[in-house]
Short mmCIF file of C-alpha atoms and ligand atoms in Angstrom, two decimals:
data_model
loop_
_atom_site.label_atom_id
_atom_site.label_comp_id
_atom_site.label_asym_id
_atom_site.label_seq_id
_atom_site.Cartn_x
_atom_site.Cartn_y
_atom_site.Cartn_z
CA UNK A 9 50.73 38.72 97.31
CA UNK A 10 48.20 39.09 94.49
CA UNK A 11 50.09 39.85 91.24
CA UNK A 12 49.42 43.29 89.75
CA UNK A 13 49.55 41.88 86.23
CA UNK A 14 48.75 38.73 84.33
CA UNK A 15 51.06 37.19 81.75
CA UNK A 16 50.17 36.54 78.11
CA UNK A 17 52.22 34.31 75.84
CA UNK A 18 52.41 36.72 72.93
CA UNK A 19 54.79 35.21 70.38
CA UNK A 20 57.03 32.24 69.63
CA UNK A 21 59.94 31.59 67.29
CA UNK A 22 62.62 29.03 66.58
CA UNK A 23 65.83 28.62 64.59
CA UNK A 24 67.63 25.48 63.50
CA UNK A 25 70.98 25.00 61.79
CA UNK A 26 70.71 24.00 58.13
CA UNK A 27 72.99 20.95 58.42
CA UNK A 28 70.83 17.80 58.64
CA UNK A 29 72.57 14.76 60.14
CA UNK A 30 70.73 11.49 59.45
CA UNK A 31 71.36 8.42 61.65
CA UNK A 32 73.28 6.81 58.79
CA UNK A 33 76.06 9.38 59.21
CA UNK A 34 77.12 7.80 62.54
CA UNK A 35 77.89 4.51 60.81
CA UNK A 36 78.87 5.60 57.30
CA UNK A 37 80.96 8.69 58.13
CA UNK A 38 81.96 8.26 61.77
CA UNK A 39 82.37 4.46 61.69
CA UNK A 40 80.41 4.01 64.94
CA UNK A 41 79.17 0.55 65.97
CA UNK A 42 75.46 1.43 65.75
CA UNK A 43 72.72 1.41 63.11
CA UNK A 44 69.88 3.57 61.83
CA UNK A 45 67.50 0.81 62.95
CA UNK A 46 68.87 0.74 66.55
CA UNK A 47 68.69 4.53 66.89
CA UNK A 48 65.16 4.73 65.44
CA UNK A 49 63.70 1.90 67.50
CA UNK A 50 65.44 2.77 70.80
CA UNK A 51 65.00 6.56 70.62
CA UNK A 52 62.60 7.54 67.80
CA UNK A 53 65.26 9.84 66.32
CA UNK A 54 65.78 9.74 62.53
CA UNK A 55 67.91 12.85 62.09
CA UNK A 56 69.04 15.96 63.94
CA UNK A 57 70.57 19.35 63.03
CA UNK A 58 74.20 20.15 63.86
CA UNK A 59 75.57 23.69 64.07
CA UNK A 60 77.61 24.85 61.09
CA UNK A 61 80.86 26.80 61.59
CA UNK A 62 79.04 30.11 62.07
CA UNK A 63 76.24 28.82 64.32
CA UNK A 64 76.36 29.34 68.09
CA UNK A 65 73.81 29.48 70.90
CA UNK A 66 73.85 33.27 70.47
CA UNK A 67 73.36 33.32 66.67
CA UNK A 68 70.61 30.69 66.78
CA UNK A 69 69.09 32.36 69.86
CA UNK A 70 69.06 35.75 68.10
CA UNK A 71 67.35 34.27 65.03
CA UNK A 72 64.72 32.56 67.22
CA UNK A 73 64.23 35.82 69.15
CA UNK A 74 63.65 37.80 65.92
CA UNK A 75 61.03 35.26 64.84
CA UNK A 76 59.33 35.43 68.26
CA UNK A 77 59.26 39.25 68.16
CA UNK A 78 57.75 39.17 64.65
CA UNK A 79 55.08 36.70 65.74
CA UNK A 80 54.32 38.91 68.78
CA UNK A 81 53.99 42.00 66.57
CA UNK A 82 56.69 43.74 68.64
CA UNK A 83 60.15 45.14 67.98
CA UNK A 84 63.37 44.84 69.95
CA UNK A 85 62.71 48.35 71.31
CA UNK A 86 59.67 47.02 73.21
CA UNK A 87 61.66 44.49 75.27
CA UNK A 88 62.35 45.02 78.99
CA UNK A 89 64.14 41.74 79.76
CA UNK A 90 66.11 38.96 78.04
CA UNK A 91 66.78 35.62 79.72
CA UNK A 92 68.68 32.93 77.84
CA UNK A 93 68.68 29.33 79.09
CA UNK A 94 71.74 27.48 77.85
CA UNK A 95 74.39 25.00 78.94
CA UNK A 96 76.49 25.78 75.85
CA UNK A 97 77.10 29.55 76.10
CA UNK A 98 79.32 31.09 73.40
CA UNK A 99 81.56 32.39 76.18
CA UNK A 100 81.80 31.97 79.95
CA UNK A 101 81.51 35.77 80.05
CA UNK A 102 79.66 37.76 78.81
CA UNK A 103 76.35 35.94 78.91
CA UNK A 104 74.78 34.62 75.71
CA UNK A 105 71.80 36.86 76.57
CA UNK A 106 74.13 39.88 76.27
CA UNK A 107 75.15 38.73 72.78
CA UNK A 108 71.48 38.31 71.85
CA UNK A 109 70.71 41.76 73.29
CA UNK A 110 73.47 43.28 71.11
CA UNK A 111 72.30 41.30 68.08
CA UNK A 112 68.74 42.57 68.49
CA UNK A 113 69.89 46.11 69.31
CA UNK A 114 67.58 46.65 72.28
CA UNK A 115 67.88 49.46 74.81
CA UNK A 116 70.17 48.65 77.76
CA UNK A 117 67.87 46.23 79.59
CA UNK A 118 68.52 43.34 82.00
CA UNK A 119 69.92 40.39 80.03
CA UNK A 120 71.34 37.28 81.66
CA UNK A 121 71.72 33.51 81.26
CA UNK A 122 70.50 30.72 83.43
CA UNK A 123 71.61 27.12 83.47
CA UNK A 124 69.11 24.35 84.16
CA UNK A 125 69.95 22.04 81.23
CA UNK A 126 66.88 20.66 79.44
CA UNK A 127 64.59 22.32 82.02
CA UNK A 128 66.25 25.67 81.32
CA UNK A 129 63.53 27.12 79.15
CA UNK A 130 60.82 26.47 81.76
CA UNK A 131 63.07 28.03 84.43
CA UNK A 132 63.44 31.08 82.12
CA UNK A 133 59.68 31.18 81.57
CA UNK A 134 59.21 31.31 85.33
CA UNK A 135 61.74 34.15 85.75
CA UNK A 136 60.12 36.13 82.91
CA UNK A 137 56.66 35.64 84.42
CA UNK A 138 57.85 36.90 87.84
CA UNK A 139 59.28 40.09 86.24
CA UNK A 140 55.90 40.70 84.60
CA UNK A 141 53.77 39.81 87.66
CA UNK A 142 55.63 42.41 89.73
CA UNK A 143 55.53 45.11 87.04
CA UNK A 144 59.33 45.04 86.56
CA UNK A 145 58.88 44.23 82.84
CA UNK A 146 56.08 44.62 80.32
CA UNK A 147 57.60 42.46 77.59
CA UNK A 148 60.07 39.65 78.34
CA UNK A 149 62.05 37.63 75.80
CA UNK A 150 62.91 34.10 76.92
CA UNK A 151 65.28 32.03 74.83
CA UNK A 152 66.36 28.39 75.06
CA UNK A 153 69.47 27.79 72.94
CA UNK A 154 72.01 24.98 72.85
CA UNK A 155 74.67 23.54 70.55
CA UNK A 156 75.40 20.30 72.37
CA UNK A 157 76.99 18.86 69.19
CA UNK A 158 80.12 20.78 70.22
CA UNK A 159 80.33 18.77 73.46
CA UNK A 160 79.80 15.30 71.98
CA UNK A 161 82.22 12.39 72.10
CA UNK A 162 81.74 10.82 68.67
CA UNK A 163 83.24 7.55 69.89
CA UNK A 164 80.52 7.15 72.56
CA UNK A 165 77.49 5.56 70.88
CA UNK A 166 75.45 5.87 74.11
CA UNK A 167 75.34 9.64 73.96
CA UNK A 168 76.40 11.13 70.61
CA UNK A 169 73.35 9.86 68.71
CA UNK A 170 70.89 11.60 71.03
CA UNK A 171 71.48 15.31 70.65
CA UNK A 172 70.88 18.09 68.14
CA UNK A 173 71.32 21.88 68.06
CA UNK A 174 68.80 24.72 67.88
CA UNK A 175 67.04 27.59 69.63
CA UNK A 176 63.49 28.50 70.56
CA UNK A 177 62.08 31.72 71.97
CA UNK A 178 58.93 33.10 73.53
CA UNK A 179 57.78 36.66 74.20
CA UNK A 180 55.67 37.14 77.33
CA UNK A 181 53.69 40.36 77.74
CA UNK A 182 51.79 41.93 80.62
CA UNK A 183 48.02 41.38 80.55
CA UNK A 184 45.11 42.13 82.88
CA UNK A 185 45.28 39.77 85.92
CA UNK A 186 42.03 38.09 84.84
CA UNK A 187 43.66 37.12 81.52
CA UNK A 188 46.71 35.49 83.09
CA UNK A 189 47.63 32.57 80.84
CA UNK A 190 50.12 30.77 83.10
CA UNK A 191 47.98 28.41 85.20
CA UNK A 192 50.75 26.61 87.04
CA UNK A 193 54.55 26.47 87.08
CA UNK A 194 56.62 23.81 88.82
CA UNK A 195 60.43 23.81 89.06
CA UNK A 196 62.59 21.22 90.83
CA UNK A 197 66.27 20.31 91.20
CA UNK A 198 68.03 17.43 92.94
CA UNK A 199 71.75 18.19 92.85
CA UNK A 200 72.62 14.97 94.67
CA UNK A 201 72.22 13.21 91.31
CA UNK A 202 74.42 15.67 89.41
CA UNK A 203 76.73 12.96 88.02
CA UNK A 204 74.01 11.42 85.81
CA UNK A 205 74.29 14.19 83.16
CA UNK A 206 77.37 16.41 82.98
CA UNK A 207 78.58 18.91 80.39
CA UNK A 208 82.16 20.14 80.91
CA UNK A 209 83.59 23.59 80.29
CA UNK A 210 87.11 25.02 80.12
CA UNK A 211 87.05 25.54 83.88
CA UNK A 212 85.90 22.03 84.82
CA UNK A 213 88.51 20.81 87.32
CA UNK A 214 90.70 17.84 86.47
CA UNK A 215 90.10 15.06 89.03
CA UNK A 216 92.99 14.87 91.51
CA UNK A 217 95.44 12.03 90.80
CA UNK A 218 94.58 8.81 92.60
CA UNK A 219 90.79 9.35 92.55
CA UNK A 220 88.50 7.09 90.56
CA UNK A 221 86.73 10.07 88.95
CA UNK A 222 87.09 10.10 85.14
CA UNK A 223 88.29 13.27 83.41
CA UNK A 224 85.29 15.13 81.97
CA UNK A 225 86.14 16.01 78.36
CA UNK A 226 82.71 15.67 76.75
CA UNK A 227 79.06 15.48 77.73
CA UNK A 228 78.53 12.34 79.78
CA UNK A 229 75.19 10.70 80.53
CA UNK A 230 74.09 7.60 82.43
CA UNK A 231 71.39 6.77 79.90
CA UNK A 232 69.61 3.95 81.71
CA UNK A 233 69.34 5.85 85.03
CA UNK A 234 68.26 9.05 83.26
CA UNK A 235 65.64 7.04 81.37
CA UNK A 236 64.09 5.81 84.65
CA UNK A 237 64.29 9.27 86.24
CA UNK A 238 62.68 10.90 83.18
CA UNK A 239 59.71 8.51 83.06
CA UNK A 240 59.05 8.82 86.81
CA UNK A 241 59.18 12.61 86.77
CA UNK A 242 57.14 12.96 83.59
CA UNK A 243 54.39 10.78 85.07
CA UNK A 244 54.44 12.84 88.29
CA UNK A 245 54.29 16.17 86.41
CA UNK A 246 51.39 15.04 84.18
CA UNK A 247 49.42 13.80 87.20
CA UNK A 248 50.02 17.05 89.12
CA UNK A 249 48.99 19.12 86.09
CA UNK A 250 45.77 17.18 85.74
CA UNK A 251 45.08 18.05 89.38
CA UNK A 252 45.83 21.74 88.64
CA UNK A 253 43.45 21.67 85.67
CA UNK A 254 40.63 20.17 87.76
CA UNK A 255 41.18 22.64 90.59
CA UNK A 256 40.84 25.56 88.19
CA UNK A 257 37.81 24.05 86.49
CA UNK A 258 39.58 24.24 83.13
CA UNK A 259 38.51 22.10 80.20
CA UNK A 260 41.65 20.01 80.46
CA UNK A 261 44.98 19.82 78.71
CA UNK A 262 44.59 20.19 74.93
CA UNK A 263 48.20 19.44 74.00
CA UNK A 264 51.14 18.00 75.93
CA UNK A 265 54.53 19.30 74.77
CA UNK A 266 57.20 17.19 76.45
CA UNK A 267 60.96 17.61 76.35
CA UNK A 268 61.97 15.85 73.14
CA UNK A 269 64.34 13.26 74.53
CA UNK A 270 63.33 9.73 73.59
CA UNK A 271 60.06 8.41 72.14
CA UNK A 272 60.19 5.45 74.54
CA UNK A 273 60.35 7.78 77.57
CA UNK A 274 57.29 9.66 76.28
CA UNK A 275 55.43 6.40 75.48
CA UNK A 276 56.14 4.94 78.94
CA UNK A 277 54.82 8.10 80.65
CA UNK A 278 51.69 8.12 78.46
CA UNK A 279 51.03 4.47 79.20
CA UNK A 280 51.38 4.99 82.93
CA UNK A 281 49.16 8.11 83.07
CA UNK A 282 46.66 7.14 80.36
CA UNK A 283 47.24 10.57 78.78
CA UNK A 284 45.90 10.42 75.18
CA UNK A 285 48.60 9.84 72.58
CA UNK A 286 46.89 12.04 69.97
CA UNK A 287 47.30 15.08 72.23
CA UNK A 288 51.11 14.92 72.32
CA UNK A 289 53.44 17.08 70.22
CA UNK A 290 56.56 15.19 69.09
CA UNK A 291 59.30 16.37 66.72
CA UNK A 292 62.30 14.52 68.17
CA UNK A 293 62.38 12.32 65.06
CA UNK A 294 63.71 15.36 63.13
CA UNK A 295 65.69 17.29 65.74
CA UNK A 296 66.80 14.85 68.47
CA UNK A 297 67.28 16.30 71.95
CA UNK A 298 68.07 20.02 71.63
CA UNK A 299 68.36 20.56 75.41
CA UNK A 300 67.01 23.98 76.53
CA UNK A 301 65.70 24.59 73.00
CA UNK A 302 63.59 21.44 72.83
CA UNK A 303 60.35 22.68 74.45
CA UNK A 304 60.21 26.16 72.82
CA UNK A 305 61.04 24.71 69.37
CA UNK A 306 58.23 22.16 69.77
CA UNK A 307 55.82 24.84 71.05
CA UNK A 308 56.64 27.14 68.12
CA UNK A 309 56.23 24.30 65.63
CA UNK A 310 52.97 23.18 67.25
CA UNK A 311 51.55 26.71 66.86
CA UNK A 312 52.84 27.20 63.30
CA UNK A 313 51.51 23.86 62.06
CA UNK A 314 48.11 24.13 63.75
CA UNK A 315 48.90 21.29 66.19
CA UNK A 316 47.70 23.74 68.84
CA UNK A 317 45.99 27.11 68.57
CA UNK A 318 45.26 30.24 70.56
CA UNK A 319 42.92 29.44 73.44
CA UNK A 320 44.30 25.91 73.91
CA UNK A 321 45.73 24.87 77.26
CA UNK A 322 49.15 23.29 76.78
CA UNK A 323 51.23 21.39 79.29
CA UNK A 324 54.99 21.87 78.87
CA UNK A 325 57.12 19.28 80.65
CA UNK A 326 60.93 19.07 80.81
CA UNK A 327 63.68 17.23 82.71
CA UNK A 328 67.44 16.99 82.47
CA UNK A 329 70.82 17.72 84.03
CA UNK A 330 70.91 18.89 87.62
CA UNK A 331 68.93 16.77 87.89
CA UNK A 332 66.13 19.19 87.13
CA UNK A 333 62.50 18.71 86.21
CA UNK A 334 59.76 21.23 85.53
CA UNK A 335 56.35 21.93 84.05
CA UNK A 336 54.19 24.83 82.95
CA UNK A 337 50.48 24.80 82.29
CA UNK A 338 49.74 27.63 79.86
CA UNK A 339 46.61 28.81 78.07
CA UNK A 340 47.78 30.18 74.74
C1 COA B 410 70.60 6.23 75.95
C2 COA B 410 69.38 5.37 75.64
C3 COA B 410 68.90 5.64 74.24
C4 COA B 410 69.84 3.92 75.69
O1 COA B 410 68.72 3.08 75.45
P1 COA B 410 68.46 1.82 76.39
O2 COA B 410 67.36 1.04 75.82
O3 COA B 410 68.31 2.34 77.79
O4 COA B 410 69.79 1.01 76.20
P2 COA B 410 70.79 0.50 77.31
O5 COA B 410 71.54 1.63 77.92
O6 COA B 410 70.03 -0.43 78.21
O7 COA B 410 71.78 -0.35 76.41
C5 COA B 410 71.38 -1.53 75.74
C6 COA B 410 72.51 -1.96 74.85
O8 COA B 410 72.56 -1.13 73.69
C7 COA B 410 73.89 -0.68 73.49
N1 COA B 410 73.86 0.64 72.86
C8 COA B 410 73.85 1.87 73.44
N2 COA B 410 73.84 2.82 72.49
C9 COA B 410 73.85 2.18 71.30
C10 COA B 410 73.85 2.62 69.96
N3 COA B 410 73.84 3.93 69.63
N4 COA B 410 73.85 1.69 68.98
C11 COA B 410 73.86 0.38 69.27
N5 COA B 410 73.87 -0.10 70.52
C12 COA B 410 73.86 0.80 71.52
C13 COA B 410 74.47 -0.62 74.90
O9 COA B 410 75.89 -0.67 74.83
C14 COA B 410 73.88 -1.87 75.50
O10 COA B 410 74.64 -2.97 75.11
P3 COA B 410 75.00 -4.13 76.17
O11 COA B 410 73.67 -4.69 76.59
O12 COA B 410 75.83 -5.04 75.36
O13 COA B 410 75.71 -3.42 77.28
C15 COA B 410 68.24 5.61 76.66
O14 COA B 410 68.58 5.03 77.91
C16 COA B 410 67.94 7.07 76.86
O15 COA B 410 67.40 7.72 75.99
N6 COA B 410 68.26 7.62 78.07
C17 COA B 410 68.10 9.00 78.38
C18 COA B 410 69.05 9.83 77.58
C19 COA B 410 69.58 11.04 78.28
O16 COA B 410 70.24 10.95 79.28
N7 COA B 410 69.30 12.22 77.74
C20 COA B 410 69.82 13.45 78.24
C21 COA B 410 69.05 14.02 79.35
S1 COA B 410 67.47 14.63 79.02
#
């Protein structure tokens, strides 16, 4: 079916908690057996932001949404859809998107969450684009928001140093089909590897007595396995996107915006693909891994700082729990 409409990426926004947590805090305050040097050299992270008492996925998501609406030159009244990607919803019910909808004061419009961990924002982007392609929405707000600090085990040095909190948002608007800015979208999930990254909730079942399964109290990752998975998938997604670019006769990818997970994962993928280092947007040194918020925060920052500009073709790449992996090739 030929879409009736094209999709334009009309505005971006982001919101971060004010509390800055430098690496030193893990040793000096939490007494963890780690060091600033280990964290910097093994991950690239120098500091991250942690939610303050009043910050939640919904409050940060609402602030990011307001910024995205302002950058799009729209108001909440213009919106036809809100999708929020999060694995740390304020409540199991109602959805964080409903809280954002109330915070913005939109008309009664569809508003729902989706859960695809660090790929969540690209899954939301895909859902928003489908609503616009079919004419079901003219303006769609897509939010990635997470406060993983609330799930961390601060005695586990393998995981607690990696994550930060924040939210990013994008407004997509209908455009003439010839001006469609989304060149390619790829979404994948392999649930057979679900145990490699897990975030519990209040309803997570306790393992039956006698099984070897550990009780899931906090986020749990198998760092080494996830590292290998992330490099392999990032290489694959970059190679496929380069194929997409050639097929469309586009000038190529101007900026790569990867999920901000670990500098060594990004470096390994760049080395394997030969993708130029100077075309990559990185801010994980300041924010760590903000899960579903990572890609939209980096996209917003890239646009605000002139790292990329309108007319550029950007490749967004993400991977995470599920396991999920995803990419979007977008002309801004
Ligand atoms: C977690 C991660 C930083 C670990 O880096 P790594 O180079 O793979 O390190 P390893 O797991 O091989 O561990 C090497 C050693 O460092 C130790 N180590 C782990 N975390 C440490 C820390 N914060 N400080 C000091 N030492 C640490 C390990 O215990 C291990 O010690 P051992 O050899 O005595 O067992 C890295 O694997 C990673 O970023 N993985 C992906 C993270 C992820 O899952 N993100 C979420 C999904 S997107």
